[in-house]
mmCIF file of C-alpha atoms in Angstrom:
data_model
loop_
_atom_site.group_PDB
_atom_site.id
_atom_site.type_symbol
_atom_site.label_atom_id
_atom_site.label_comp_id
_atom_site.label_asym_id
_atom_site.label_seq_id
_atom_site.Cartn_x
_atom_site.Cartn_y
_atom_site.Cartn_z
ATOM 1 C CA UNK A 821 -41.294 7.434 3.298
ATOM 2 C CA UNK A 822 -38.031 8.072 1.647
ATOM 3 C CA UNK A 823 -35.387 5.434 1.815
ATOM 4 C CA UNK A 824 -32.413 6.780 3.950
ATOM 5 C CA UNK A 825 -28.824 6.603 2.748
ATOM 6 C CA UNK A 826 -26.643 4.066 4.575
ATOM 7 C CA UNK A 827 -23.228 5.747 4.921
ATOM 8 C CA UNK A 828 -20.211 3.684 5.836
ATOM 9 C CA UNK A 829 -16.585 4.466 6.851
ATOM 10 C CA UNK A 830 -13.681 3.813 4.524
ATOM 11 C CA UNK A 831 -10.312 3.879 6.217
ATOM 12 C CA UNK A 832 -8.558 2.424 3.168
ATOM 13 C CA UNK A 833 -9.252 1.075 -0.311
ATOM 14 C CA UNK A 834 -10.129 -2.406 0.895
ATOM 15 C CA UNK A 835 -12.527 -1.150 3.511
ATOM 16 C CA UNK A 836 -14.127 1.147 0.900
ATOM 17 C CA UNK A 837 -14.813 -1.822 -1.407
ATOM 18 C CA UNK A 838 -16.049 -3.975 1.410
ATOM 19 C CA UNK A 839 -18.426 -1.299 2.610
ATOM 20 C CA UNK A 840 -19.927 -0.787 -0.817
ATOM 21 C CA UNK A 841 -20.125 -4.472 -1.817
ATOM 22 C CA UNK A 842 -21.851 -5.348 1.546
ATOM 23 C CA UNK A 843 -24.511 -2.731 0.881
ATOM 24 C CA UNK A 844 -23.513 0.847 1.766
ATOM 25 C CA UNK A 845 -25.119 3.553 -0.393
ATOM 26 C CA UNK A 846 -22.167 5.869 0.261
ATOM 27 C CA UNK A 847 -18.789 6.065 1.942
ATOM 28 C CA UNK A 848 -16.760 8.753 3.659
ATOM 29 C CA UNK A 849 -12.995 8.785 3.610
ATOM 30 C CA UNK A 850 -10.106 11.081 4.277
ATOM 31 C CA UNK A 851 -6.760 11.991 2.772
ATOM 32 C CA UNK A 852 -3.438 11.879 4.584
ATOM 33 C CA UNK A 853 -4.086 15.433 5.775
ATOM 34 C CA UNK A 854 -6.980 17.592 7.062
ATOM 35 C CA UNK A 855 -9.158 14.818 8.516
ATOM 36 C CA UNK A 856 -9.683 13.678 12.096
ATOM 37 C CA UNK A 857 -8.240 10.173 11.732
ATOM 38 C CA UNK A 858 -4.465 10.675 11.592
ATOM 39 C CA UNK A 859 -3.842 7.093 12.529
ATOM 40 C CA UNK A 860 -6.141 5.472 9.967
ATOM 41 C CA UNK A 861 -4.491 4.288 6.813
ATOM 42 C CA UNK A 862 -6.232 7.030 4.808
ATOM 43 C CA UNK A 863 -5.833 7.784 1.164
ATOM 44 C CA UNK A 864 -3.100 9.329 -0.976
ATOM 45 C CA UNK A 865 -4.519 11.777 -3.500
ATOM 46 C CA UNK A 866 -4.430 9.328 -6.348
ATOM 47 C CA UNK A 867 -6.143 6.778 -4.072
ATOM 48 C CA UNK A 868 -8.943 9.298 -3.357
ATOM 49 C CA UNK A 869 -9.525 9.588 -7.054
ATOM 50 C CA UNK A 870 -9.455 5.820 -7.444
ATOM 51 C CA UNK A 871 -11.811 5.374 -4.521
ATOM 52 C CA UNK A 872 -14.308 7.999 -5.921
ATOM 53 C CA UNK A 873 -14.171 6.301 -9.311
ATOM 54 C CA UNK A 874 -14.838 2.831 -7.869
ATOM 55 C CA UNK A 875 -17.713 4.195 -5.818
ATOM 56 C CA UNK A 876 -19.268 5.905 -8.812
ATOM 57 C CA UNK A 877 -18.851 2.726 -10.901
ATOM 58 C CA UNK A 878 -21.379 1.075 -8.511
ATOM 59 C CA UNK A 879 -23.757 4.117 -8.792
ATOM 60 C CA UNK A 880 -22.953 5.179 -5.145
ATOM 61 C CA UNK A 881 -21.538 8.288 -3.491
ATOM 62 C CA UNK A 882 -18.217 9.226 -1.958
ATOM 63 C CA UNK A 883 -17.713 12.059 0.570
ATOM 64 C CA UNK A 884 -14.319 13.445 1.659
ATOM 65 C CA UNK A 885 -13.590 14.488 5.293
ATOM 66 C CA UNK A 886 -11.751 17.790 5.790
ATOM 67 C CA UNK A 887 -13.139 18.332 9.247
ATOM 68 C CA UNK A 888 -10.064 19.454 11.207
ATOM 69 C CA UNK A 889 -9.940 22.758 13.089
ATOM 70 C CA UNK A 890 -6.880 24.071 11.226
ATOM 71 C CA UNK A 891 -4.093 26.318 12.423
ATOM 72 C CA UNK A 892 -2.588 28.919 10.116
ATOM 73 C CA UNK A 893 0.058 26.444 8.887
ATOM 74 C CA UNK A 894 -2.595 24.047 7.783
ATOM 75 C CA UNK A 895 -4.058 26.617 5.361
ATOM 76 C CA UNK A 896 -1.144 26.767 2.905
ATOM 77 C CA UNK A 897 -1.911 23.456 1.140
ATOM 78 C CA UNK A 898 -5.621 23.425 1.755
ATOM 79 C CA UNK A 899 -6.873 25.359 -1.305
ATOM 80 C CA UNK A 900 -5.086 23.016 -3.716
ATOM 81 C CA UNK A 901 -6.322 19.996 -1.835
ATOM 82 C CA UNK A 902 -9.952 21.233 -2.056
ATOM 83 C CA UNK A 903 -9.571 21.874 -5.822
ATOM 84 C CA UNK A 904 -8.224 18.389 -6.342
ATOM 85 C CA UNK A 905 -11.130 16.800 -4.433
ATOM 86 C CA UNK A 906 -13.601 18.699 -6.537
ATOM 87 C CA UNK A 907 -11.692 17.730 -9.697
ATOM 88 C CA UNK A 908 -11.954 14.022 -8.727
ATOM 89 C CA UNK A 909 -15.763 14.383 -8.722
ATOM 90 C CA UNK A 910 -16.374 13.890 -5.019
ATOM 91 C CA UNK A 911 -20.029 13.970 -4.088
ATOM 92 C CA UNK A 912 -19.474 16.151 -1.040
ATOM 93 C CA UNK A 913 -16.844 17.533 1.372
ATOM 94 C CA UNK A 914 -17.312 17.288 5.158
ATOM 95 C CA UNK A 915 -16.118 20.380 7.098
ATOM 96 C CA UNK A 916 -16.398 21.695 10.619
ATOM 97 C CA UNK A 917 -14.504 24.944 10.566
ATOM 98 C CA UNK A 918 -16.028 28.175 9.120
ATOM 99 C CA UNK A 919 -12.671 29.072 7.559
ATOM 100 C CA UNK A 920 -12.513 25.764 5.701
ATOM 101 C CA UNK A 921 -16.180 26.316 4.683
ATOM 102 C CA UNK A 922 -15.074 29.632 3.147
ATOM 103 C CA UNK A 923 -12.149 28.048 1.415
ATOM 104 C CA UNK A 924 -14.435 25.429 -0.154
ATOM 105 C CA UNK A 925 -16.791 28.171 -1.442
ATOM 106 C CA UNK A 926 -13.849 30.088 -2.955
ATOM 107 C CA UNK A 927 -11.937 27.128 -4.508
ATOM 108 C CA UNK A 928 -14.711 24.686 -5.337
ATOM 109 C CA UNK A 929 -18.034 26.646 -5.420
ATOM 110 C CA UNK A 930 -20.064 23.714 -6.844
ATOM 111 C CA UNK A 931 -18.809 21.165 -4.322
ATOM 112 C CA UNK A 932 -21.637 20.206 -1.890
ATOM 113 C CA UNK A 933 -20.602 20.947 1.754
ATOM 114 C CA UNK A 934 -21.622 18.732 4.563
ATOM 115 C CA UNK A 935 -21.246 20.212 8.095
ATOM 116 C CA UNK A 936 -19.386 17.775 10.282
ATOM 117 C CA UNK A 937 -20.595 16.461 13.638
ATOM 118 C CA UNK A 938 -17.472 18.283 14.997
ATOM 119 C CA UNK A 939 -19.357 21.480 14.439
ATOM 120 C CA UNK A 940 -21.753 20.380 17.282
ATOM 121 C CA UNK A 941 -25.105 21.224 15.680
ATOM 122 C CA UNK A 942 -27.492 20.549 18.643
ATOM 123 C CA UNK A 943 -30.465 22.742 17.779
ATOM 124 C CA UNK A 944 -32.667 23.694 14.840
ATOM 125 C CA UNK A 945 -31.500 27.338 14.777
ATOM 126 C CA UNK A 946 -27.861 26.243 14.216
ATOM 127 C CA UNK A 947 -29.052 23.955 11.460
ATOM 128 C CA UNK A 948 -31.052 26.839 9.880
ATOM 129 C CA UNK A 949 -27.844 28.943 10.003
ATOM 130 C CA UNK A 950 -26.047 26.437 7.911
ATOM 131 C CA UNK A 951 -29.052 26.093 5.655
ATOM 132 C CA UNK A 952 -29.020 29.830 5.101
ATOM 133 C CA UNK A 953 -25.326 29.558 4.027
ATOM 134 C CA UNK A 954 -26.415 26.934 1.453
ATOM 135 C CA UNK A 955 -24.674 24.024 3.073
ATOM 136 C CA UNK A 956 -25.990 20.766 1.525
ATOM 137 C CA UNK A 957 -26.137 18.594 4.682
ATOM 138 C CA UNK A 958 -25.649 18.900 8.454
ATOM 139 C CA UNK A 959 -24.277 15.870 10.427
ATOM 140 C CA UNK A 960 -26.075 16.259 13.727
ATOM 141 C CA UNK A 961 -24.283 15.969 17.042
ATOM 142 C CA UNK A 962 -24.531 12.595 18.722
ATOM 143 C CA UNK A 963 -25.730 14.271 21.956
ATOM 144 C CA UNK A 964 -29.336 14.566 20.654
ATOM 145 C CA UNK A 965 -32.443 12.702 21.684
ATOM 146 C CA UNK A 966 -34.945 11.405 19.231
ATOM 147 C CA UNK A 967 -37.322 14.283 20.254
ATOM 148 C CA UNK A 968 -34.447 16.705 19.337
ATOM 149 C CA UNK A 969 -33.981 15.013 16.034
ATOM 150 C CA UNK A 970 -37.673 15.193 15.125
ATOM 151 C CA UNK A 971 -37.972 18.845 16.029
ATOM 152 C CA UNK A 972 -34.876 19.771 13.911
ATOM 153 C CA UNK A 973 -36.348 17.865 10.935
ATOM 154 C CA UNK A 974 -39.696 19.644 11.317
ATOM 155 C CA UNK A 975 -38.089 23.049 11.304
ATOM 156 C CA UNK A 976 -35.491 22.571 8.513
ATOM 157 C CA UNK A 977 -35.323 21.586 4.933
ATOM 158 C CA UNK A 978 -31.593 20.762 4.609
ATOM 159 C CA UNK A 979 -30.396 17.099 4.481
ATOM 160 C CA UNK A 980 -29.815 15.715 7.936
ATOM 161 C CA UNK A 981 -27.342 12.950 8.784
ATOM 162 C CA UNK A 982 -27.204 11.048 12.114
ATOM 163 C CA UNK A 983 -24.912 8.481 13.624
ATOM 164 C CA UNK A 984 -26.500 5.127 14.194
ATOM 165 C CA UNK A 985 -23.554 2.926 15.226
ATOM 166 C CA UNK A 986 -20.056 3.084 16.561
ATOM 167 C CA UNK A 987 -17.764 4.510 19.209
ATOM 168 C CA UNK A 988 -18.952 7.466 21.239
ATOM 169 C CA UNK A 989 -16.826 10.470 22.370
ATOM 170 C CA UNK A 990 -16.776 11.412 26.101
ATOM 171 C CA UNK A 991 -16.891 15.076 24.994
ATOM 172 C CA UNK A 992 -19.206 16.884 22.582
ATOM 173 C CA UNK A 993 -18.351 15.217 19.364
ATOM 174 C CA UNK A 994 -14.586 15.517 19.764
ATOM 175 C CA UNK A 995 -14.365 18.770 21.595
ATOM 176 C CA UNK A 996 -11.867 17.344 24.125
ATOM 177 C CA UNK A 997 -8.467 18.557 25.384
ATOM 178 C CA UNK A 998 -7.498 15.465 27.359
ATOM 179 C CA UNK A 999 -5.325 14.203 24.530
ATOM 180 C CA UNK A 1000 -3.601 17.607 24.034
ATOM 181 C CA UNK A 1001 -2.924 17.947 27.789
ATOM 182 C CA UNK A 1002 -1.826 14.378 28.605
ATOM 183 C CA UNK A 1003 -0.173 13.292 25.403
ATOM 184 C CA UNK A 1004 0.503 16.487 23.419
ATOM 185 C CA UNK A 1005 -1.539 15.047 20.510
ATOM 186 C CA UNK A 1006 -4.247 17.427 19.161
ATOM 187 C CA UNK A 1007 -7.596 15.626 19.025
ATOM 188 C CA UNK A 1008 -9.078 18.231 16.643
ATOM 189 C CA UNK A 1009 -6.257 17.755 14.181
ATOM 190 C CA UNK A 1010 -6.670 13.992 13.931
ATOM 191 C CA UNK A 1011 -4.158 12.787 16.528
ATOM 192 C CA UNK A 1012 -6.363 11.860 19.438
ATOM 193 C CA UNK A 1013 -4.655 9.420 21.882
ATOM 194 C CA UNK A 1014 -8.051 8.451 23.335
ATOM 195 C CA UNK A 1015 -7.201 9.097 27.010
ATOM 196 C CA UNK A 1016 -10.838 8.627 27.744
ATOM 197 C CA UNK A 1017 -10.093 4.896 27.488
ATOM 198 C CA UNK A 1018 -7.233 5.060 29.974
ATOM 199 C CA UNK A 1019 -7.319 3.930 33.614
ATOM 200 C CA UNK A 1020 -7.478 6.571 36.303
ATOM 201 C CA UNK A 1021 -6.834 6.823 40.107
ATOM 202 C CA UNK A 1022 -7.374 9.520 42.705
ATOM 203 C CA UNK A 1023 -4.446 11.196 44.502
ATOM 204 C CA UNK A 1024 -4.667 13.666 47.323
ATOM 205 C CA UNK A 1025 -2.150 16.530 46.771
ATOM 206 C CA UNK A 1026 -0.377 16.273 50.137
ATOM 207 C CA UNK A 1027 0.082 12.533 49.704
ATOM 208 C CA UNK A 1028 2.083 12.193 46.449
ATOM 209 C CA UNK A 1029 2.322 8.750 44.997
ATOM 210 C CA UNK A 1030 -0.517 7.440 47.068
ATOM 211 C CA UNK A 1031 -3.133 6.420 44.603
ATOM 212 C CA UNK A 1032 -6.737 5.567 45.439
ATOM 213 C CA UNK A 1033 -9.257 3.888 43.312
ATOM 214 C CA UNK A 1034 -12.087 6.215 42.300
ATOM 215 C CA UNK A 1035 -14.425 3.275 42.828
ATOM 216 C CA UNK A 1036 -14.029 0.308 45.187
ATOM 217 C CA UNK A 1037 -11.779 -1.511 42.837
ATOM 218 C CA UNK A 1038 -8.028 -2.007 43.318
ATOM 219 C CA UNK A 1039 -7.515 -2.103 39.567
ATOM 220 C CA UNK A 1040 -8.721 1.518 39.040
ATOM 221 C CA UNK A 1041 -11.574 2.721 36.952
ATOM 222 C CA UNK A 1042 -12.201 3.879 33.410
ATOM 223 C CA UNK A 1043 -14.355 6.831 34.377
ATOM 224 C CA UNK A 1044 -14.474 8.364 30.902
ATOM 225 C CA UNK A 1045 -14.940 5.125 28.880
ATOM 226 C CA UNK A 1046 -18.211 5.222 26.922
ATOM 227 C CA UNK A 1047 -20.021 2.253 25.550
ATOM 228 C CA UNK A 1048 -20.563 1.944 21.787
ATOM 229 C CA UNK A 1049 -23.659 3.400 20.097
ATOM 230 C CA UNK A 1050 -26.132 0.954 18.483
ATOM 231 C CA UNK A 1051 -29.523 2.227 17.245
ATOM 232 C CA UNK A 1052 -30.478 -0.939 15.313
ATOM 233 C CA UNK A 1053 -33.720 -1.350 17.299
ATOM 234 C CA UNK A 1054 -34.724 2.279 16.479
ATOM 235 C CA UNK A 1055 -34.372 2.126 12.681
ATOM 236 C CA UNK A 1056 -38.217 2.541 12.278
ATOM 237 C CA UNK A 1057 -38.315 5.767 14.240
ATOM 238 C CA UNK A 1058 -35.330 7.202 12.390
ATOM 239 C CA UNK A 1059 -36.744 6.447 9.017
ATOM 240 C CA UNK A 1060 -40.258 7.730 9.790
ATOM 241 C CA UNK A 1061 -38.658 10.896 11.173
ATOM 242 C CA UNK A 1062 -37.447 11.764 7.694
ATOM 243 C CA UNK A 1063 -33.704 11.752 8.385
ATOM 244 C CA UNK A 1064 -31.647 11.480 5.126
ATOM 245 C CA UNK A 1065 -28.506 9.617 6.017
ATOM 246 C CA UNK A 1066 -27.639 6.955 8.639
ATOM 247 C CA UNK A 1067 -23.906 7.033 9.468
ATOM 248 C CA UNK A 1068 -21.652 4.275 10.816
ATOM 249 C CA UNK A 1069 -18.584 5.344 12.757
ATOM 250 C CA UNK A 1070 -15.302 3.545 12.240
ATOM 251 C CA UNK A 1071 -12.658 4.612 9.726
ATOM 252 C CA UNK A 1072 -10.043 2.963 12.003
ATOM 253 C CA UNK A 1073 -12.051 -0.230 12.483
ATOM 254 C CA UNK A 1074 -11.384 -3.515 10.693
ATOM 255 C CA UNK A 1075 -12.676 -4.881 7.422
ATOM 256 C CA UNK A 1076 -14.651 -7.453 9.438
ATOM 257 C CA UNK A 1077 -16.305 -4.624 11.371
ATOM 258 C CA UNK A 1078 -17.194 -2.527 8.363
ATOM 259 C CA UNK A 1079 -18.663 -5.392 6.330
ATOM 260 C CA UNK A 1080 -20.653 -6.915 9.258
ATOM 261 C CA UNK A 1081 -22.161 -3.595 10.440
ATOM 262 C CA UNK A 1082 -23.111 -2.506 6.902
ATOM 263 C CA UNK A 1083 -24.674 -5.895 6.146
ATOM 264 C CA UNK A 1084 -26.840 -5.780 9.265
ATOM 265 C CA UNK A 1085 -28.077 -2.287 8.841
ATOM 266 C CA UNK A 1086 -28.681 -2.777 5.041
ATOM 267 C CA UNK A 1087 -30.892 -5.808 5.769
ATOM 268 C CA UNK A 1088 -32.740 -3.919 8.559
ATOM 269 C CA UNK A 1089 -33.377 -0.793 6.447
ATOM 270 C CA UNK A 1090 -34.461 -2.846 3.403
ATOM 271 C CA UNK A 1091 -36.852 -4.998 5.326
ATOM 272 C CA UNK A 1092 -38.432 -2.036 7.058
ATOM 273 C CA UNK A 1093 -38.963 -0.164 3.758
ATOM 274 C CA UNK A 1094 -40.394 -3.370 2.245
ATOM 275 C CA UNK A 1095 -42.937 -4.098 4.932
ATOM 276 C CA UNK A 1096 -42.963 -1.429 7.659
ATOM 277 C CA UNK A 1097 -46.170 -2.696 9.398
ATOM 278 C CA UNK A 1098 -44.706 -6.157 10.101
ATOM 279 C CA UNK A 1099 -41.050 -5.174 10.748
ATOM 280 C CA UNK A 1100 -39.215 -6.948 13.537
ATOM 281 C CA UNK A 1101 -35.576 -6.894 14.672
ATOM 282 C CA UNK A 1102 -34.109 -10.270 13.876
ATOM 283 C CA UNK A 1103 -32.069 -11.918 16.778
ATOM 284 C CA UNK A 1104 -29.407 -12.897 14.160
ATOM 285 C CA UNK A 1105 -28.761 -9.234 13.407
ATOM 286 C CA UNK A 1106 -27.954 -8.561 17.084
ATOM 287 C CA UNK A 1107 -25.837 -11.682 17.092
ATOM 288 C CA UNK A 1108 -23.884 -10.364 14.140
ATOM 289 C CA UNK A 1109 -23.099 -7.172 15.912
ATOM 290 C CA UNK A 1110 -21.663 -9.173 18.835
ATOM 291 C CA UNK A 1111 -19.329 -11.057 16.498
ATOM 292 C CA UNK A 1112 -17.263 -7.946 15.696
ATOM 293 C CA UNK A 1113 -14.882 -6.130 18.003
ATOM 294 C CA UNK A 1114 -16.940 -3.791 20.119
ATOM 295 C CA UNK A 1115 -17.618 -2.469 23.558
ATOM 296 C CA UNK A 1116 -20.959 -3.025 25.321
ATOM 297 C CA UNK A 1117 -23.758 -1.257 23.348
ATOM 298 C CA UNK A 1118 -25.899 1.687 24.368
ATOM 299 C CA UNK A 1119 -28.502 3.895 22.715
ATOM 300 C CA UNK A 1120 -26.599 6.948 23.896
ATOM 301 C CA UNK A 1121 -28.728 10.102 24.114
ATOM 302 C CA UNK A 1122 -31.411 8.722 21.783
ATOM 303 C CA UNK A 1123 -34.074 7.919 24.385
ATOM 304 C CA UNK A 1124 -33.109 10.257 27.224
ATOM 305 C CA UNK A 1125 -30.145 11.887 28.956
ATOM 306 C CA UNK A 1126 -27.383 9.376 29.533
ATOM 307 C CA UNK A 1127 -26.744 7.788 32.951
ATOM 308 C CA UNK A 1128 -23.958 5.953 34.688
ATOM 309 C CA UNK A 1129 -24.952 2.846 32.721
ATOM 310 C CA UNK A 1130 -23.611 4.296 29.465
ATOM 311 C CA UNK A 1131 -20.069 4.008 30.750
ATOM 312 C CA UNK A 1132 -17.757 1.010 31.184
ATOM 313 C CA UNK A 1133 -15.899 1.172 34.425
ATOM 314 C CA UNK A 1134 -14.012 -2.121 34.683
ATOM 315 C CA UNK A 1135 -12.040 -2.282 31.411
ATOM 316 C CA UNK A 1136 -11.156 -0.476 28.243
ATOM 317 C CA UNK A 1137 -10.791 -3.559 26.138
ATOM 318 C CA UNK A 1138 -13.016 -4.639 23.327
ATOM 319 C CA UNK A 1139 -14.910 -7.936 23.088
ATOM 320 C CA UNK A 1140 -16.036 -10.151 20.232
ATOM 321 C CA UNK A 1141 -17.297 -13.609 19.669
ATOM 322 C CA UNK A 1142 -15.656 -14.316 16.262
ATOM 323 C CA UNK A 1143 -12.315 -13.773 14.554
ATOM 324 C CA UNK A 1144 -12.031 -12.811 10.876
ATOM 325 C CA UNK A 1145 -9.680 -15.461 9.279
ATOM 326 C CA UNK A 1146 -9.952 -15.193 5.553
ATOM 327 C CA UNK A 1147 -11.310 -13.264 2.544
ATOM 328 C CA UNK A 1148 -12.565 -15.098 -0.623
ATOM 329 C CA UNK A 1149 -10.767 -13.928 -3.795
ATOM 330 C CA UNK A 1150 -12.587 -16.170 -6.247
ATOM 331 C CA UNK A 1151 -14.588 -19.392 -6.604
ATOM 332 C CA UNK A 1152 -14.315 -22.222 -9.117
ATOM 333 C CA UNK A 1153 -17.615 -23.925 -9.623
ATOM 334 C CA UNK A 1154 -16.007 -26.898 -11.415
ATOM 335 C CA UNK A 1155 -13.821 -27.825 -8.438
ATOM 336 C CA UNK A 1156 -16.131 -26.309 -5.814
ATOM 337 C CA UNK A 1157 -13.099 -24.635 -4.322
ATOM 338 C CA UNK A 1158 -12.616 -21.051 -3.110
ATOM 339 C CA UNK A 1159 -9.347 -19.105 -3.374
ATOM 340 C CA UNK A 1160 -8.776 -17.441 -0.084
ATOM 341 C CA UNK A 1161 -6.437 -14.727 1.271
ATOM 342 C CA UNK A 1162 -5.578 -15.843 4.877
ATOM 343 C CA UNK A 1163 -6.044 -13.134 7.571
ATOM 344 C CA UNK A 1164 -5.530 -15.402 10.637
ATOM 345 C CA UNK A 1165 -4.202 -18.863 11.284
ATOM 346 C CA UNK A 1166 -6.428 -21.481 9.560
ATOM 347 C CA UNK A 1167 -6.143 -25.244 9.741
ATOM 348 C CA UNK A 1168 -7.859 -28.411 8.650
ATOM 349 C CA UNK A 1169 -10.582 -29.585 11.009
ATOM 350 C CA UNK A 1170 -11.791 -26.281 12.187
ATOM 351 C CA UNK A 1171 -15.465 -25.365 12.072
ATOM 352 C CA UNK A 1172 -15.918 -21.894 10.409
ATOM 353 C CA UNK A 1173 -18.618 -19.558 9.247
ATOM 354 C CA UNK A 1174 -18.757 -17.983 5.829
ATOM 355 C CA UNK A 1175 -20.556 -14.656 5.483
ATOM 356 C CA UNK A 1176 -21.320 -13.202 2.046
ATOM 357 C CA UNK A 1177 -22.619 -9.919 0.740
ATOM 358 C CA UNK A 1178 -26.362 -10.154 0.035
ATOM 359 C CA UNK A 1179 -26.585 -13.815 0.982
ATOM 360 C CA UNK A 1180 -27.171 -15.911 4.095
ATOM 361 C CA UNK A 1181 -24.149 -17.131 6.025
ATOM 362 C CA UNK A 1182 -23.433 -20.861 6.400
ATOM 363 C CA UNK A 1183 -21.268 -23.054 8.600
ATOM 364 C CA UNK A 1184 -18.905 -25.835 7.532
ATOM 365 C CA UNK A 1185 -15.867 -27.789 8.593
ATOM 366 C CA UNK A 1186 -12.580 -27.262 6.817
ATOM 367 C CA UNK A 1187 -11.932 -30.602 5.259
ATOM 368 C CA UNK A 1188 -8.822 -29.786 3.245
ATOM 369 C CA UNK A 1189 -6.476 -26.950 2.469
ATOM 370 C CA UNK A 1190 -4.162 -26.314 -0.473
ATOM 371 C CA UNK A 1191 -1.325 -23.915 -1.066
ATOM 372 C CA UNK A 1192 -0.938 -21.770 -4.242
ATOM 373 C CA UNK A 1193 0.739 -24.761 -6.070
ATOM 374 C CA UNK A 1194 -2.165 -27.087 -5.212
ATOM 375 C CA UNK A 1195 -0.225 -29.040 -2.655
ATOM 376 C CA UNK A 1196 -2.301 -30.197 0.439
ATOM 377 C CA UNK A 1197 -1.432 -28.434 3.725
ATOM 378 C CA UNK A 1198 -2.619 -28.920 7.227
ATOM 379 C CA UNK A 1199 -2.362 -25.301 8.278
ATOM 380 C CA UNK A 1200 -2.059 -21.787 6.728
ATOM 381 C CA UNK A 1201 -0.013 -19.836 9.265
ATOM 382 C CA UNK A 1202 1.432 -16.987 7.169
ATOM 383 C CA UNK A 1203 -0.230 -13.541 6.957
ATOM 384 C CA UNK A 1204 -2.147 -13.010 3.719
ATOM 385 C CA UNK A 1205 -1.137 -16.474 2.494
ATOM 386 C CA UNK A 1206 -3.089 -17.522 -0.643
ATOM 387 C CA UNK A 1207 -4.706 -20.816 -0.224
ATOM 388 C CA UNK A 1208 -7.716 -22.770 -1.570
ATOM 389 C CA UNK A 1209 -10.268 -25.047 0.056
ATOM 390 C CA UNK A 1210 -13.462 -26.923 -0.754
ATOM 391 C CA UNK A 1211 -16.627 -25.006 0.294
ATOM 392 C CA UNK A 1212 -20.020 -26.502 0.999
ATOM 393 C CA UNK A 1213 -21.855 -23.835 -1.037
ATOM 394 C CA UNK A 1214 -20.876 -21.470 -3.912
ATOM 395 C CA UNK A 1215 -19.305 -18.285 -2.624
ATOM 396 C CA UNK A 1216 -18.714 -14.842 -4.124
ATOM 397 C CA UNK A 1217 -15.638 -12.622 -3.994
ATOM 398 C CA UNK A 1218 -15.403 -10.651 -0.748
ATOM 399 C CA UNK A 1219 -17.092 -13.393 1.314
ATOM 400 C CA UNK A 1220 -15.493 -13.602 4.789
ATOM 401 C CA UNK A 1221 -14.392 -16.617 6.757
ATOM 402 C CA UNK A 1222 -14.890 -16.355 10.541
ATOM 403 C CA UNK A 1223 -14.111 -18.600 13.469
ATOM 404 C CA UNK A 1224 -15.814 -18.586 16.913
ATOM 405 C CA UNK A 1225 -13.247 -17.314 19.447
ATOM 406 C CA UNK A 1226 -14.047 -19.686 22.176
ATOM 407 C CA UNK A 1227 -13.848 -22.849 20.066
ATOM 408 C CA UNK A 1228 -11.348 -25.423 21.323
ATOM 409 C CA UNK A 1229 -9.438 -25.467 18.071
ATOM 410 C CA UNK A 1230 -8.935 -21.698 18.304
ATOM 411 C CA UNK A 1231 -7.479 -21.942 21.824
ATOM 412 C CA UNK A 1232 -4.966 -24.526 20.600
ATOM 413 C CA UNK A 1233 -3.460 -22.179 17.998
#
């Protein structure tokens, strides 16, 4: 068996670093234009180069998303942008539109092309089509079952990438006009307003302003609202099927989300590769995935066609069991103190959890806090405030401090 690539989202430079340090083999990121995440922080051109260089310094890969379906006006700046990406040494460019594919071939003939999930590759013949055009990889549609994935793998030689975790789209991999119609924001140019998460009612045309719940619920219903994909339990099948890259969705998600999901799947993949015959899903992995902001989980189309149970009808909100409250900047072994950048209100007396890249997490009570000048403080209330605190065990940079949401001391903040 070949070890699959674990591919993580990088919405900005901090998320890129966190993804790689917590165990991703590769990252995908987008510039300020030509990607499908207009409301992510994204990267300026010089930041793309910086991100690629940092990724390569760790011996890992960086792919750039250019997967919009462009209009004529979008094409003016595109050739220069493609040449810049190639000049930075990107390991691949992710495209969905045949016109963009052609422009890459003309302007950067040696740049590997990955066919985006937006291209909706749902069968082996489509994949062979891209293979014949010498694309390097196809990102398969999320609407495929495991049987579909296996058949495509058997009939093709090209690299295949599959989504294993993250938000699902109500339409075929983004082919949705709800945002265009209801909010005048083009989903396929990176501006989706996510109307699939909105609340809807039924109105009979001769009774204007008389709204009826679609279900027996006076609050309305979220009839388009999909659960989040989670294929953690199916890592063995995906690996043995010979799929090349496992992709995590979430360029607009938090640092906490990126680091936690990457760490869980890194451990799962590594443990399976080390001992496939005795591999078991650890309960703590599932527990970790519940600590981040998420919707209820589903296996999507992986086992069979979806049913009404893959939707969430009562709410569009996320849930999570823990809040991300701080990021370790450095550790002083002499004083046994960690320097921390605050990300949420922290105070003395709270019980927290510290998660680290490549190490087990541990729990401790905050016994003392100090400001940048070394003065003791009872609370750190200011965003990104630099503080220090004693820690029960040595910690490494990029370790994360978390607090259980339903703890009494959290409710008192």
